Amino acid sequence: MKSAWNDTDAKDAVARYGAAGLSADVALRVYTTRLLGRDPKLVLHGGGNTSVKTRATDLNGDETDVLCVKGSGWDMATIEPAGMPAVRLEALRRLRARDAMPDDEMVRVQRANLIDPSSPNPSVETLLHAFVPHKFVDHTHSAAVLGLIDQPNGPDRAREVYGARMGIVPYILPGFGLAKASAQVFDADPTVDGLILEKHGIFTFGADAREAYERMIEMVTLAEERLKRGRKAVFVSAQMPQQVAALTDIAPILRGACALPDAKTEGAWKRFVLDFRTGDAILNFINGADVSRYAQAGVITPDHTIRTKNWPLIAPAPAVGEGVAFRAAVREAVAAFVKRYEDYFARNNARVGGDRIMLDPCPRVALVPGVGLFGLGTSAKEARVAADLAEAAVEAITDAEASGTFESISEGDMFDCEYWPLEQAKLGSAKPLPLAGQIAVVTGAGGAIGAATALAFARAGAEVALLDRDLAAAQAKAKAIGGAALAVACDVTDASSVREAFAQVVARFGGVDILVSNAGAAWQGKIGEIDEATLRESFELNFFAHQKMAQAAVKIMRAQGTGGCLLFNVSKQAINPGPNFGPYGLPKAATLFLVRQYALDYGADGIRANAVNADRIRSGLLTDDFIKERSKARGLTEKDYMSGNLLGREVTADDVAQAFLAQALALKTTADVTTVDGGNIAAALR
């Protein structure tokens, strides 16, 4: 491991934050915290913490000694000074005289001594930082250090590598007890450069930011060097199928098997987004004949349990052509996982008094031999976090097994951490959005209606894939949405392009729950005079493309077994044909029938099919030039032309998007056609 300290960057940080009135201590604390946080071998997703002891002015204008420590939930990689709340140092140090302190009281005392009461909660390890006298204190969950110490003889291995340079603290749940025990270890030898927390991580100290940071780099490097010596062969491979099934075939099956039916709402599911990882190190790990022992032995550091559960799901290796058997075996494995988790909860909840409420028992990491690992989450971000932590576990457990035997904390300790309110607080308590965990595919997403629909679904919590023949347009709209929005090039009239587009969506998110088949174009001409080639071209886009998309989506939805929703942009031309619009209206009328046929044929699978019948929407079909031309021809202003309906209101792309969203949320509605046109009796369904 190499130091990333750069004198120029450090000086720039001091100057930049100094201009905002912040001290050099805080500026350099932020700078080195980011250096640590940006290295995934040290810190992942809110783990770790840092601090600096300095001076600050309180709201009364008085200067006092403070501890600036990472705020709970802040990410070290992107931290700003606001994420380093200042706490009165002397008040924290006085707490060491106590024999014990409940967690809720510790949090209240820390908040009561904030210099700025609007600051975030200080880290759960604030007292450990306060009780150690060094000015700068750094803490990480280094994969190498965990690989070294997550062993039955972890303390002995640490002493072998570090000698007297590091104090060794037995495992204790973070909080007051750990802080006091760590301070006692430090007091026994105040010359140590840091502390090794058994089965947890590493602390390093320094008189300045650079010293603390580079001590961390040095100590981790020593662990890395030790792990390279005397390695034994690990993970003898189990027998794999001759041909392993493709990711795109198995991901929907796995995703559906892990979904939970909603006990309160018939037809609703708690679904998960998947994040896939593979590579030589991962495959060597998950293909091992003994994977059920070392992979399910527990977490590598307690901080991971709230995002990965305490062990992964292990699925069978999927063979080509055996999808039915794989589905049955995966569902059996998930049922066993859930039962194991429920038993684990019952045992430990009884131990602590029976007052805990069980979290959902579904896995957050799945290992599929021959294929790779999956992170699961109710959003793409959560799935990515779980996958990142799973990869870190693969590395640390591999190192531990190569030089000894991996050992985690006890089951009871894992439960205490998983159901510790201070850890759960990191996840937040916001009410889940209505489409959380669902994956929506929108065609024609580079245009007005498609883009508005993708945005509406993303705001409702869905992960969205924006498909368009114009990839640049789709990318621009995906960028505007942000998050994990995925842009995919797709010609909906080409079967191979459709297959490839869905393969990309499944590879990225794990499946599909909602299809908004929106792409279309208008051909004009008198029906008795139009040439056959033009009519066929219109049918390819305005009918057969809808069939191609729906057919591909239904295949994935049925593999998942959790229902789904097909939504089609039909147009008022399907009901109320206009003069010279036959080449457009005829295939749209056929698409209206297609909607009803899908509703009829797949209702038993929980797959709903609905349509939106819209008119006069500014879009690729109804361009500004076209609006000017039609308005002039009718002797109307553009405003009057666009609002020529019973309500006298112009209908927008967002109005159509909201109609699609309402249909996606209506779990007991299928074969519906929602008219969005401001009122046109001739287009009303009878």
XYZ file of C-alpha atoms in Angstrom, residues 51 53 67 69 88-93 96 125-134 137 179 183:
24
model
C -10.956 12.723 14.304
C -8.518 17.486 18.602
C -13.019 16.863 19.087
C -15.052 13.544 14.550
C -16.627 19.672 23.589
C -13.581 17.543 24.379
C -13.399 17.935 28.142
C -17.018 16.849 28.562
C -16.271 13.681 26.598
C -13.127 12.901 28.554
C -14.283 7.887 31.205
C -16.841 5.483 18.277
C -16.494 9.124 19.333
C -15.531 8.264 22.909
C -12.690 6.015 21.764
C -11.293 8.957 19.775
C -11.738 11.244 22.793
C -10.147 8.918 25.348
C -6.939 8.555 23.302
C -4.750 11.665 23.785
C -3.243 11.910 20.283
C -6.799 9.473 15.161
C -13.867 3.093 24.233
C -8.159 3.502 26.576
